[in-house]
mmCIF file of C-alpha atoms in Angstrom:
data_model
loop_
_atom_site.group_PDB
_atom_site.id
_atom_site.type_symbol
_atom_site.label_atom_id
_atom_site.label_comp_id
_atom_site.label_asym_id
_atom_site.label_seq_id
_atom_site.Cartn_x
_atom_site.Cartn_y
_atom_site.Cartn_z
ATOM 1 C CA MET A 1 12.954 -15.960 -15.549
ATOM 2 C CA SER A 2 10.226 -16.942 -18.159
ATOM 3 C CA GLU A 3 7.472 -17.257 -18.979
ATOM 4 C CA LYS A 4 4.742 -20.207 -18.442
ATOM 5 C CA ILE A 5 1.683 -21.082 -19.871
ATOM 6 C CA PHE A 6 -0.225 -24.422 -19.923
ATOM 7 C CA GLU A 7 -3.531 -25.928 -20.305
ATOM 8 C CA VAL A 8 -6.266 -25.984 -18.027
ATOM 9 C CA GLU A 9 -9.811 -28.830 -17.642
ATOM 10 C CA ALA A 10 -12.791 -27.436 -17.874
ATOM 11 C CA GLY A 11 -14.451 -28.044 -13.707
ATOM 12 C CA SER A 12 -10.348 -28.195 -13.081
ATOM 13 C CA ARG A 13 -9.163 -26.238 -10.245
ATOM 14 C CA LEU A 14 -6.362 -23.435 -9.256
ATOM 15 C CA VAL A 15 -4.880 -23.412 -6.037
ATOM 16 C CA ILE A 16 -2.329 -21.245 -4.794
ATOM 17 C CA ASP A 17 0.086 -22.714 -2.029
ATOM 18 C CA ARG A 18 2.429 -19.775 -1.323
ATOM 19 C CA VAL A 19 3.342 -16.568 -2.537
ATOM 20 C CA SER A 20 6.938 -15.073 0.124
ATOM 21 C CA ARG A 21 5.824 -11.392 -2.157
ATOM 22 C CA ASP A 22 2.769 -9.769 -4.107
ATOM 23 C CA LEU A 23 -0.309 -11.667 -5.983
ATOM 24 C CA THR A 24 -1.785 -10.783 -8.885
ATOM 25 C CA VAL A 25 -4.376 -12.907 -10.941
ATOM 26 C CA LYS A 26 -6.501 -11.407 -13.538
ATOM 27 C CA GLY A 27 -9.129 -13.083 -15.914
ATOM 28 C CA TRP A 28 -8.828 -13.860 -19.335
ATOM 29 C CA ASN A 29 -10.458 -15.383 -22.202
ATOM 30 C CA GLN A 30 -8.059 -18.467 -22.588
ATOM 31 C CA GLY A 31 -8.301 -22.078 -21.512
ATOM 32 C CA THR A 32 -4.914 -21.976 -20.462
ATOM 33 C CA VAL A 33 -2.950 -20.037 -17.340
ATOM 34 C CA LYS A 34 -0.207 -18.183 -18.141
ATOM 35 C CA ILE A 35 2.785 -17.336 -15.537
ATOM 36 C CA GLN A 36 4.991 -14.217 -16.152
ATOM 37 C CA ASP A 37 8.445 -14.287 -14.581
ATOM 38 C CA TRP A 38 8.414 -18.115 -14.203
ATOM 39 C CA THR A 39 11.614 -19.163 -12.218
ATOM 40 C CA ASP A 40 13.334 -22.073 -11.002
ATOM 41 C CA GLN A 41 12.269 -21.547 -7.970
ATOM 42 C CA ASP A 42 8.444 -21.481 -8.397
ATOM 43 C CA ASP A 43 6.745 -25.106 -8.668
ATOM 44 C CA PHE A 44 4.202 -26.279 -10.345
ATOM 45 C CA GLN A 45 2.088 -29.426 -9.429
ATOM 46 C CA GLU A 46 -0.706 -31.097 -11.575
ATOM 47 C CA GLU A 47 -3.230 -33.904 -10.180
ATOM 48 C CA GLU A 48 -6.692 -34.751 -10.666
ATOM 49 C CA ALA A 49 -7.466 -31.196 -12.764
ATOM 50 C CA VAL A 50 -6.020 -29.486 -9.529
ATOM 51 C CA TYR A 51 -2.932 -27.239 -10.051
ATOM 52 C CA ARG A 52 -1.205 -26.012 -7.890
ATOM 53 C CA LEU A 53 1.471 -23.525 -7.939
ATOM 54 C CA THR A 54 4.427 -22.068 -5.232
ATOM 55 C CA PHE A 55 6.221 -18.979 -6.318
ATOM 56 C CA SER A 56 10.085 -17.557 -4.689
ATOM 57 C CA GLY A 57 8.548 -14.272 -5.076
ATOM 58 C CA ASN A 58 6.071 -12.236 -7.039
ATOM 59 C CA ALA A 59 3.800 -13.661 -8.748
ATOM 60 C CA VAL A 60 1.164 -12.247 -11.586
ATOM 61 C CA LEU A 61 -0.339 -14.711 -13.361
ATOM 62 C CA TYR A 62 -4.162 -14.437 -16.340
ATOM 63 C CA ALA A 63 -6.281 -17.272 -15.273
ATOM 64 C CA PRO A 64 -9.594 -18.529 -17.386
ATOM 65 C CA HIS A 65 -12.603 -16.580 -16.333
ATOM 66 C CA ASN A 66 -14.624 -19.744 -15.392
ATOM 67 C CA LEU A 67 -11.678 -21.628 -13.577
ATOM 68 C CA ALA A 68 -12.145 -21.936 -9.998
ATOM 69 C CA VAL A 69 -9.363 -20.345 -7.426
ATOM 70 C CA LYS A 70 -8.668 -21.133 -4.170
ATOM 71 C CA ILE A 71 -5.604 -19.203 -2.340
ATOM 72 C CA HIS A 72 -3.832 -20.373 0.291
ATOM 73 C CA LYS A 73 -1.521 -17.824 1.903
ATOM 74 C CA VAL A 74 -0.241 -14.499 1.098
ATOM 75 C CA GLU A 75 3.077 -13.101 2.175
ATOM 76 C CA GLY A 76 2.575 -9.025 1.026
ATOM 77 C CA ASP A 77 -0.410 -7.488 -0.733
ATOM 78 C CA ALA A 78 -2.739 -10.270 -3.059
ATOM 79 C CA VAL A 79 -4.759 -8.790 -6.369
ATOM 80 C CA ILE A 80 -7.423 -11.015 -8.082
ATOM 81 C CA LYS A 81 -9.966 -9.801 -10.352
ATOM 82 C CA GLY A 82 -12.299 -10.977 -13.470
ATOM 83 C CA LEU A 83 -12.405 -14.696 -11.795
ATOM 84 C CA ARG A 84 -16.048 -15.814 -12.179
ATOM 85 C CA GLU A 85 -16.638 -19.093 -10.719
ATOM 86 C CA THR A 86 -15.768 -19.701 -6.626
ATOM 87 C CA LEU A 87 -13.131 -17.644 -5.001
ATOM 88 C CA GLU A 88 -11.788 -19.441 -2.018
ATOM 89 C CA ILE A 89 -8.940 -17.064 -0.127
ATOM 90 C CA LYS A 90 -7.575 -18.072 3.520
ATOM 91 C CA LYS A 91 -5.031 -15.940 3.897
ATOM 92 C CA VAL A 92 -3.500 -12.534 3.003
ATOM 93 C CA GLY A 93 -0.157 -10.286 4.712
ATOM 94 C CA GLY A 94 -0.962 -7.359 3.677
ATOM 95 C CA ASP A 95 -3.660 -5.723 1.586
ATOM 96 C CA LEU A 96 -6.579 -7.473 -0.517
ATOM 97 C CA TYR A 97 -7.967 -5.719 -3.553
ATOM 98 C CA LEU A 98 -10.664 -7.325 -5.427
ATOM 99 C CA SER A 99 -12.925 -6.447 -8.433
ATOM 100 C CA ASP A 100 -15.169 -8.055 -10.362
ATOM 101 C CA LEU A 101 -15.729 -11.804 -9.045
ATOM 102 C CA GLY A 102 -18.122 -14.709 -8.737
ATOM 103 C CA GLY A 103 -19.181 -15.996 -5.001
ATOM 104 C CA THR A 104 -15.784 -14.401 -2.533
ATOM 105 C CA ASN A 105 -14.869 -15.966 0.630
ATOM 106 C CA VAL A 106 -12.002 -14.650 2.049
ATOM 107 C CA SER A 107 -9.965 -15.346 6.293
ATOM 108 C CA SER A 108 -7.645 -13.792 6.357
ATOM 109 C CA VAL A 109 -6.829 -9.874 5.144
ATOM 110 C CA GLY A 110 -4.070 -8.401 7.449
ATOM 111 C CA GLY A 111 -3.542 -4.481 6.593
ATOM 112 C CA ASP A 112 -7.740 -3.035 4.594
ATOM 113 C CA LEU A 113 -10.143 -4.797 2.192
ATOM 114 C CA PHE A 114 -11.280 -3.074 -0.457
ATOM 115 C CA ALA A 115 -13.866 -5.126 -2.629
ATOM 116 C CA LYS A 116 -16.371 -4.007 -5.694
ATOM 117 C CA TYR A 117 -18.977 -5.590 -8.074
ATOM 118 C CA ILE A 118 -18.818 -9.728 -6.546
ATOM 119 C CA ARG A 119 -21.437 -11.379 -8.214
ATOM 120 C CA GLY A 120 -22.568 -13.466 -6.144
ATOM 121 C CA ASP A 121 -22.481 -14.020 -1.530
ATOM 122 C CA LEU A 122 -19.026 -12.349 -0.171
ATOM 123 C CA SER A 123 -17.582 -13.260 3.259
ATOM 124 C CA VAL A 124 -14.467 -11.984 4.937
ATOM 125 C CA GLN A 125 -13.902 -12.836 7.964
ATOM 126 C CA LYS A 126 -11.281 -10.926 9.469
ATOM 127 C CA VAL A 127 -9.783 -7.440 8.497
ATOM 128 C CA GLY A 128 -6.941 -6.461 10.275
ATOM 129 C CA GLY A 129 -7.189 -2.740 8.900
ATOM 130 C CA ASP A 130 -10.151 -0.756 7.206
ATOM 131 C CA CYS A 131 -12.778 -2.356 4.215
ATOM 132 C CA THR A 132 -14.643 -0.494 1.383
ATOM 133 C CA ILE A 133 -17.324 -2.678 -0.338
ATOM 134 C CA LEU A 134 -19.216 -1.539 -3.516
ATOM 135 C CA ASP A 135 -21.254 -3.824 -5.270
ATOM 136 C CA VAL A 136 -21.910 -6.736 -3.810
ATOM 137 C CA ASP A 137 -25.289 -9.191 -5.345
ATOM 138 C CA GLY A 138 -26.024 -11.604 -2.627
ATOM 139 C CA GLN A 139 -25.257 -12.022 0.994
ATOM 140 C CA LEU A 140 -21.868 -10.228 3.023
ATOM 141 C CA SER A 141 -20.504 -10.954 5.921
ATOM 142 C CA THR A 142 -17.984 -9.205 7.323
ATOM 143 C CA ALA A 143 -17.130 -11.403 10.923
ATOM 144 C CA LYS A 144 -14.548 -8.397 12.167
ATOM 145 C CA THR A 145 -13.328 -5.722 10.586
ATOM 146 C CA GLY A 146 -10.134 -4.250 13.027
ATOM 147 C CA GLY A 147 -10.363 -0.708 11.381
ATOM 148 C CA ASP A 148 -13.492 1.045 10.024
ATOM 149 C CA LEU A 149 -16.178 -0.108 7.204
ATOM 150 C CA ILE A 150 -18.215 1.053 4.664
ATOM 151 C CA LEU A 151 -20.766 -0.475 2.603
ATOM 152 C CA ASN A 152 -22.692 1.253 -0.491
ATOM 153 C CA ALA A 153 -25.163 -0.809 -2.246
ATOM 154 C CA VAL A 154 -25.544 -4.673 -1.435
ATOM 155 C CA GLY A 155 -28.049 -7.063 -2.277
ATOM 156 C CA GLY A 156 -28.604 -9.192 0.272
ATOM 157 C CA GLY A 157 -28.687 -9.430 3.769
ATOM 158 C CA ILE A 158 -25.545 -8.213 6.022
ATOM 159 C CA GLU A 159 -24.052 -9.112 8.962
ATOM 160 C CA ALA A 160 -20.827 -6.508 9.637
ATOM 161 C CA ARG A 161 -18.888 -5.985 12.268
ATOM 162 C CA ALA A 162 -16.448 -3.509 12.615
ATOM 163 C CA GLY A 163 -13.391 -2.091 15.532
ATOM 164 C CA GLY A 164 -14.406 1.011 14.516
ATOM 165 C CA ASP A 165 -16.934 2.664 12.327
ATOM 166 C CA ILE A 166 -19.120 1.415 10.041
ATOM 167 C CA ASN A 167 -20.693 3.855 7.075
ATOM 168 C CA ALA A 168 -23.459 1.626 5.305
ATOM 169 C CA GLN A 169 -26.341 2.840 2.392
ATOM 170 C CA PHE A 170 -28.148 -0.059 1.130
ATOM 171 C CA SER A 171 -31.555 -1.145 0.209
ATOM 172 C CA PRO A 172 -33.353 -3.552 2.634
ATOM 173 C CA VAL A 173 -35.520 -6.200 0.905
ATOM 174 C CA SER A 174 -37.997 -8.192 3.305
ATOM 175 C CA TRP A 175 -36.869 -11.535 2.810
ATOM 176 C CA GLN A 176 -33.637 -10.288 3.943
ATOM 177 C CA ALA A 177 -32.118 -9.907 7.499
ATOM 178 C CA TYR A 178 -29.613 -6.904 8.426
ATOM 179 C CA ALA A 179 -26.761 -6.766 11.739
ATOM 180 C CA LEU A 180 -24.655 -4.053 11.788
ATOM 181 C CA GLN A 181 -22.063 -3.490 14.439
ATOM 182 C CA ALA A 182 -19.885 -0.659 15.139
ATOM 183 C CA GLY A 183 -17.582 0.065 17.986
ATOM 184 C CA GLY A 184 -17.205 3.424 16.806
ATOM 185 C CA ASP A 185 -19.893 5.133 15.389
ATOM 186 C CA LEU A 186 -23.154 4.038 12.867
ATOM 187 C CA THR A 187 -24.076 6.015 9.748
ATOM 188 C CA ILE A 188 -27.101 4.298 7.456
ATOM 189 C CA GLN A 189 -28.749 5.540 5.219
ATOM 190 C CA PHE A 190 -32.039 4.231 3.364
ATOM 191 C CA PRO A 191 -34.321 4.855 0.700
ATOM 192 C CA GLU A 192 -37.506 7.161 1.780
ATOM 193 C CA ASP A 193 -39.888 3.810 0.793
ATOM 194 C CA LEU A 194 -37.696 2.009 3.704
ATOM 195 C CA SER A 195 -39.634 -1.105 4.812
ATOM 196 C CA ALA A 196 -38.394 -2.714 7.854
ATOM 197 C CA ALA A 197 -38.198 -3.043 11.401
ATOM 198 C CA VAL A 198 -35.363 -0.913 12.929
ATOM 199 C CA ASN A 199 -34.375 -1.943 16.551
ATOM 200 C CA CYS A 200 -30.908 0.565 16.873
ATOM 201 C CA VAL A 201 -28.783 0.222 20.569
ATOM 202 C CA SER A 202 -25.982 2.802 21.308
ATOM 203 C CA LYS A 203 -24.459 2.499 23.590
ATOM 204 C CA ASN A 204 -22.407 5.459 24.960
ATOM 205 C CA GLY A 205 -23.604 8.185 22.168
ATOM 206 C CA SER A 206 -26.691 9.564 21.103
ATOM 207 C CA ILE A 207 -29.128 8.527 18.562
ATOM 208 C CA ILE A 208 -29.855 10.661 15.593
ATOM 209 C CA LEU A 209 -32.865 10.947 13.181
ATOM 210 C CA ASN A 210 -32.697 12.421 9.772
ATOM 211 C CA LEU A 211 -35.199 10.580 8.682
ATOM 212 C CA GLY A 212 -37.997 12.040 6.237
ATOM 213 C CA ASP A 213 -39.798 15.129 8.038
ATOM 214 C CA ASP A 214 -38.740 13.857 11.509
ATOM 215 C CA HIS A 215 -35.127 15.161 12.248
ATOM 216 C CA GLN A 216 -34.028 15.075 15.956
ATOM 217 C CA THR A 217 -31.445 13.980 18.252
ATOM 218 C CA LEU A 218 -32.866 11.095 20.799
ATOM 219 C CA ALA A 219 -31.235 11.144 24.743
ATOM 220 C CA ARG A 220 -32.208 7.586 24.883
ATOM 221 C CA LYS A 221 -29.460 4.789 24.021
ATOM 222 C CA LYS A 222 -33.004 2.776 22.178
ATOM 223 C CA TYR A 223 -34.984 3.297 19.155
ATOM 224 C CA GLN A 224 -37.543 0.296 17.693
ATOM 225 C CA LYS A 225 -39.663 1.514 14.517
ATOM 226 C CA THR A 226 -41.890 0.027 11.986
ATOM 227 C CA PHE A 227 -41.169 1.280 8.407
ATOM 228 C CA GLY A 228 -43.432 1.029 5.947
ATOM 229 C CA GLU A 229 -45.120 -3.381 6.327
ATOM 230 C CA GLY A 230 -42.229 -3.826 8.289
ATOM 231 C CA GLY A 231 -41.190 -6.515 6.015
ATOM 232 C CA SER A 232 -37.192 -6.937 6.868
ATOM 233 C CA SER A 233 -35.734 -6.888 10.369
ATOM 234 C CA ILE A 234 -32.247 -4.433 10.868
ATOM 235 C CA ASP A 235 -30.878 -4.212 14.159
ATOM 236 C CA LEU A 236 -27.946 -1.992 15.134
ATOM 237 C CA GLN A 237 -25.710 -1.366 16.889
ATOM 238 C CA ALA A 238 -23.220 0.435 18.492
ATOM 239 C CA GLY A 239 -20.280 2.128 20.965
ATOM 240 C CA GLY A 240 -21.080 5.738 19.743
ATOM 241 C CA GLU A 241 -23.359 7.284 17.745
ATOM 242 C CA ILE A 242 -25.992 6.018 15.870
ATOM 243 C CA LEU A 243 -27.251 8.316 12.411
ATOM 244 C CA LEU A 244 -30.738 7.117 10.524
ATOM 245 C CA ALA A 245 -31.199 8.837 7.306
ATOM 246 C CA THR A 246 -33.180 8.488 4.116
ATOM 247 C CA LYS A 247 -33.390 9.850 0.817
ATOM 248 C CA LYS A 248 -36.374 10.870 -1.166
ATOM 249 C CA GLU A 249 -35.185 8.405 -4.104
ATOM 250 C CA SER A 250 -33.626 5.214 -3.641
ATOM 251 C CA TRP A 251 -29.083 5.622 -3.659
ATOM 252 C CA SER A 252 -27.640 4.906 -6.516
ATOM 253 C CA PRO A 253 -23.635 3.554 -6.405
ATOM 254 C CA LYS A 254 -22.907 5.916 -8.677
ATOM 255 C CA PHE A 255 -20.202 8.526 -7.129
ATOM 256 C CA ASP A 256 -20.281 12.431 -8.686
ATOM 257 C CA PHE A 257 -18.646 14.099 -5.660
ATOM 258 C CA GLN A 258 -20.874 17.236 -6.525
ATOM 259 C CA PHE A 259 -21.571 17.803 -2.605
ATOM 260 C CA ASP A 260 -21.208 21.456 -1.393
ATOM 261 C CA LEU A 261 -17.424 22.572 -1.729
ATOM 262 C CA ASP A 262 -15.655 25.580 -2.815
ATOM 263 C CA PRO A 263 -15.352 26.115 -6.400
ATOM 264 C CA ASP A 264 -12.313 25.106 -6.488
ATOM 265 C CA PHE A 265 -13.111 21.193 -5.420
ATOM 266 C CA SER A 266 -16.573 21.518 -6.621
ATOM 267 C CA SER A 267 -15.690 20.307 -9.888
ATOM 268 C CA PHE A 268 -14.227 17.501 -8.434
ATOM 269 C CA GLY A 269 -15.149 14.310 -8.833
ATOM 270 C CA GLU A 270 -15.929 10.932 -11.469
ATOM 271 C CA GLU A 271 -13.089 12.787 -14.338
ATOM 272 C CA PHE A 272 -10.718 13.192 -11.615
ATOM 273 C CA THR A 273 -10.975 9.664 -10.544
ATOM 274 C CA THR A 274 -10.855 8.794 -15.060
ATOM 275 C CA GLN A 275 -7.388 11.174 -15.738
ATOM 276 C CA THR A 276 -5.466 10.730 -12.886
ATOM 277 C CA ILE A 277 -6.340 6.335 -13.140
ATOM 278 C CA ASN A 278 -6.008 6.586 -16.867
ATOM 279 C CA GLN A 279 -2.450 8.417 -16.743
ATOM 280 C CA LEU A 280 -0.599 6.314 -14.310
ATOM 281 C CA GLU A 281 -2.205 2.706 -16.048
ATOM 282 C CA LYS A 282 -0.487 4.740 -19.659
ATOM 283 C CA GLN A 283 2.312 4.269 -18.293
ATOM 284 C CA LEU A 284 1.864 1.060 -17.140
ATOM 285 C CA ASP A 285 1.137 0.491 -21.019
ATOM 286 C CA GLY A 286 4.253 2.209 -22.193
ATOM 287 C CA LEU A 287 6.838 0.267 -19.843
ATOM 288 C CA ASP A 288 6.608 -3.330 -21.382
ATOM 289 C CA ARG A 289 6.462 -1.261 -25.086
ATOM 290 C CA HIS A 290 9.969 0.930 -23.664
ATOM 291 C CA LEU A 291 11.595 -2.230 -22.432
ATOM 292 C CA GLN A 292 10.687 -4.483 -25.947
ATOM 293 C CA GLU A 293 12.105 -1.306 -28.185
ATOM 294 C CA SER A 294 15.243 -0.882 -25.292
ATOM 295 C CA LEU A 295 16.274 -4.588 -25.119
ATOM 296 C CA THR A 296 15.949 -4.732 -29.382
ATOM 297 C CA GLY A 297 17.989 -1.278 -30.154
ATOM 298 C CA LEU A 298 21.032 -3.092 -26.557
ATOM 299 C CA SER A 299 21.326 -6.013 -28.720
ATOM 300 C CA GLU A 300 22.113 -4.818 -31.593
ATOM 301 C CA THR A 301 24.934 -2.336 -30.901
ATOM 302 C CA LEU A 302 25.732 -4.986 -29.064
ATOM 303 C CA ASN A 303 25.920 -7.882 -31.557
ATOM 304 C CA SER A 304 27.773 -4.529 -33.432
ATOM 305 C CA LEU A 305 31.013 -4.582 -30.834
ATOM 306 C CA GLY A 306 31.111 -8.468 -31.233
ATOM 307 C CA VAL A 307 29.945 -8.774 -27.043
ATOM 308 C CA PRO A 308 29.190 -13.161 -26.324
ATOM 309 C CA ASP A 309 25.261 -13.641 -26.865
ATOM 310 C CA HIS A 310 25.477 -15.261 -23.639
ATOM 311 C CA LYS A 311 26.900 -12.064 -21.671
ATOM 312 C CA ILE A 312 23.959 -9.979 -23.844
ATOM 313 C CA GLN A 313 21.560 -12.016 -22.814
ATOM 314 C CA LYS A 314 22.361 -12.277 -19.180
ATOM 315 C CA MET A 315 22.201 -8.230 -19.384
ATOM 316 C CA GLN A 316 18.904 -7.957 -21.106
ATOM 317 C CA GLU A 317 17.867 -10.099 -18.691
ATOM 318 C CA LYS A 318 18.814 -8.466 -15.782
ATOM 319 C CA ILE A 319 17.499 -5.231 -17.442
ATOM 320 C CA ALA A 320 14.351 -6.511 -17.565
ATOM 321 C CA GLU A 321 14.203 -8.275 -14.300
ATOM 322 C CA SER A 322 14.943 -4.367 -13.334
ATOM 323 C CA SER A 323 12.177 -2.563 -15.785
ATOM 324 C CA GLN A 324 8.981 -5.269 -13.928
ATOM 325 C CA ASP A 325 9.857 -4.636 -10.423
ATOM 326 C CA ALA A 326 9.374 -1.389 -11.641
ATOM 327 C CA ALA A 327 6.276 -1.234 -13.292
ATOM 328 C CA ARG A 328 4.650 -3.900 -9.987
ATOM 329 C CA ARG A 329 5.833 -0.812 -7.765
ATOM 330 C CA LEU A 330 3.539 2.050 -10.295
ATOM 331 C CA GLU A 331 0.536 -0.835 -10.428
ATOM 332 C CA LYS A 332 0.960 -1.336 -6.762
ATOM 333 C CA ILE A 333 0.584 2.828 -6.043
ATOM 334 C CA THR A 334 -1.728 3.055 -8.651
ATOM 335 C CA ARG A 335 -4.117 1.140 -7.440
ATOM 336 C CA LYS A 336 -4.089 2.190 -3.372
ATOM 337 C CA THR A 337 -4.861 5.471 -5.340
ATOM 338 C CA ARG A 338 -7.919 4.118 -7.029
ATOM 339 C CA ALA A 339 -8.442 2.695 -4.143
ATOM 340 C CA LYS A 340 -8.156 5.459 -1.966
ATOM 341 C CA ILE A 341 -10.319 7.466 -4.829
ATOM 342 C CA GLU A 342 -13.379 5.552 -4.272
ATOM 343 C CA LYS A 343 -13.110 5.054 -0.507
ATOM 344 C CA LYS A 344 -13.762 8.718 -0.159
ATOM 345 C CA ALA A 345 -15.482 8.293 -2.834
ATOM 346 C CA ALA A 346 -18.268 6.469 -1.246
ATOM 347 C CA GLN A 347 -17.507 8.542 2.200
ATOM 348 C CA ALA A 348 -19.211 11.566 0.535
ATOM 349 C CA GLN A 349 -21.552 9.638 -1.219
ATOM 350 C CA GLY A 350 -25.729 11.043 0.044
ATOM 351 C CA ARG A 351 -23.869 13.521 2.623
ATOM 352 C CA THR A 352 -24.978 16.737 3.491
ATOM 353 C CA GLY A 353 -22.438 20.222 2.103
ATOM 354 C CA GLU A 354 -20.392 21.443 3.993
ATOM 355 C CA LYS A 355 -18.910 24.710 3.084
ATOM 356 C CA ARG A 356 -15.610 25.480 3.797
ATOM 357 C CA ARG A 357 -14.294 28.326 6.083
ATOM 358 C CA GLY A 358 -12.469 30.735 4.132
ATOM 359 C CA GLU A 359 -10.162 30.005 0.699
ATOM 360 C CA GLU A 360 -7.283 29.970 1.927
ATOM 361 C CA ARG A 361 -4.229 28.493 -0.759
ATOM 362 C CA PHE A 362 -2.290 24.900 -0.547
ATOM 363 C CA ASN A 363 0.932 24.891 1.326
ATOM 364 C CA LEU A 364 2.658 21.962 0.487
ATOM 365 C CA ASP A 365 6.107 22.671 2.455
ATOM 366 C CA SER A 366 3.865 23.547 5.700
ATOM 367 C CA PHE A 367 1.070 20.822 5.163
ATOM 368 C CA LEU A 368 1.519 19.288 7.596
ATOM 369 C CA LYS A 369 3.232 21.149 10.232
ATOM 370 C CA ASN A 370 0.930 23.786 10.435
ATOM 371 C CA ARG A 371 -2.342 22.641 10.355
ATOM 372 C CA GLU A 372 -5.330 25.038 9.393
ATOM 373 C CA SER A 373 -7.533 23.683 12.825
ATOM 374 C CA SER A 374 -10.598 24.734 10.911
ATOM 375 C CA ALA A 375 -9.757 22.840 8.359
ATOM 376 C CA SER A 376 -11.492 19.009 8.474
ATOM 377 C CA LEU A 377 -8.840 15.703 7.455
ATOM 378 C CA GLU A 378 -12.098 15.686 4.434
ATOM 379 C CA GLU A 379 -11.167 18.176 2.862
ATOM 380 C CA GLU A 380 -6.915 17.848 3.846
ATOM 381 C CA GLN A 381 -7.290 14.761 2.142
ATOM 382 C CA MET A 382 -9.485 16.563 -1.452
ATOM 383 C CA MET A 383 -6.935 19.101 -1.051
ATOM 384 C CA ILE A 384 -4.564 16.200 -1.839
ATOM 385 C CA LEU A 385 -6.244 14.725 -3.976
ATOM 386 C CA GLN A 386 -6.903 17.990 -6.222
ATOM 387 C CA MET A 387 -2.935 18.401 -6.109
ATOM 388 C CA LEU A 388 -2.494 14.684 -7.859
ATOM 389 C CA GLN A 389 -4.602 15.395 -10.288
ATOM 390 C CA ASP A 390 -3.410 19.337 -10.722
ATOM 391 C CA LYS A 391 0.171 17.047 -11.366
ATOM 392 C CA LYS A 392 1.761 19.291 -8.406
ATOM 393 C CA ILE A 393 2.859 16.030 -7.144
ATOM 394 C CA SER A 394 3.463 12.176 -7.849
ATOM 395 C CA ALA A 395 0.725 9.482 -7.278
ATOM 396 C CA ASP A 396 3.428 8.306 -5.230
ATOM 397 C CA GLN A 397 3.445 11.698 -3.157
ATOM 398 C CA ALA A 398 -0.263 11.532 -2.860
ATOM 399 C CA ASN A 399 -0.026 8.090 -1.178
ATOM 400 C CA ASP A 400 1.974 8.582 1.940
ATOM 401 C CA LEU A 401 0.645 12.586 1.944
ATOM 402 C CA LEU A 402 -2.831 10.353 2.782
ATOM 403 C CA SER A 403 -1.305 8.097 4.429
ATOM 404 C CA ALA A 404 0.166 10.487 7.068
ATOM 405 C CA LEU A 405 -2.849 12.450 6.914
ATOM 406 C CA GLU A 406 -4.684 9.266 8.983
ATOM 407 C CA LYS A 407 -2.031 8.396 11.222
ATOM 408 C CA ARG A 408 -1.943 11.998 13.041
ATOM 409 C CA SER A 409 -6.103 12.217 12.673
#
């Protein structure tokens, strides 16, 4: 494997036809594309300002911020961040993580989708798992989400559909339309100064209002009301119950986790997120330094023993490949941990406090076998994340426990 670098012209486009495993694309302030771990099985073609790539395994590359990118097929997971021009993604077999992007169009994701800081419109046709979307400047369209959908801070209109629950927080504007449809429950939170015509239909549940001084549960399945001057149109449909709530202050996408938990967990929040992610990312940063130091020392030692140069080089390549695989695994754990933390933060944002019953210590050995009936799924998830912060378990173990809880719920 080797590193491949090529220059790109202004106004050109990068097309990634296929990645057999995982893909990572990061934007940078250079006029070149840099590909790590290029192999003889990978393919590169250039034709009329279009650069086409095919990868036989994992792919990690850096591209100019202002380069338009189109991705046809990724067999595994994909991470795309730091691109300002149009991004088009046809198919990702696993999970998709998007961050700090311009206008983005996604056709199909087999696993979960996590997207934040989209400075333009975001269109997503199909997500097989859950979908979490935080901070979109433009229009948002999610045609089909198989699991749950969480939306926070969408600047434009919204058209969203999910097979599971939908939890959304946004500030409607008068010239936009909003249509959300959930197979399960639908929870919407608005600012108190809402100006919109709201139409709700709950097929099999109830409609709960927590709007300023208006607190009631409606027996009927339909609810209509015009708030303020009725600027925007908001249509809500749910297979389960619909909860409408307002805040005195306008919602802000700031996660602090300062809702009402017991003392052991009341400080859990941004500090945890920062500490945990920074710790994992420091491990990633240290891998390259440690690898270079180890290879240099190994080369000098083997040379002194009279080992031929070609054998030394072969050994170095094998060591480098193993270390890079370890780095990729650690990066995936870091990414999934960050996504889970931010998803829990989005779920907790704006929720009224719920005191935990009792102050029993968490027992890892009996955790999955003997769950306390008084403890909710969310509280148990918070326990796991607290244990990760306290370094009682590894990030990989935390991810496994969170996944096991979700399967049992």
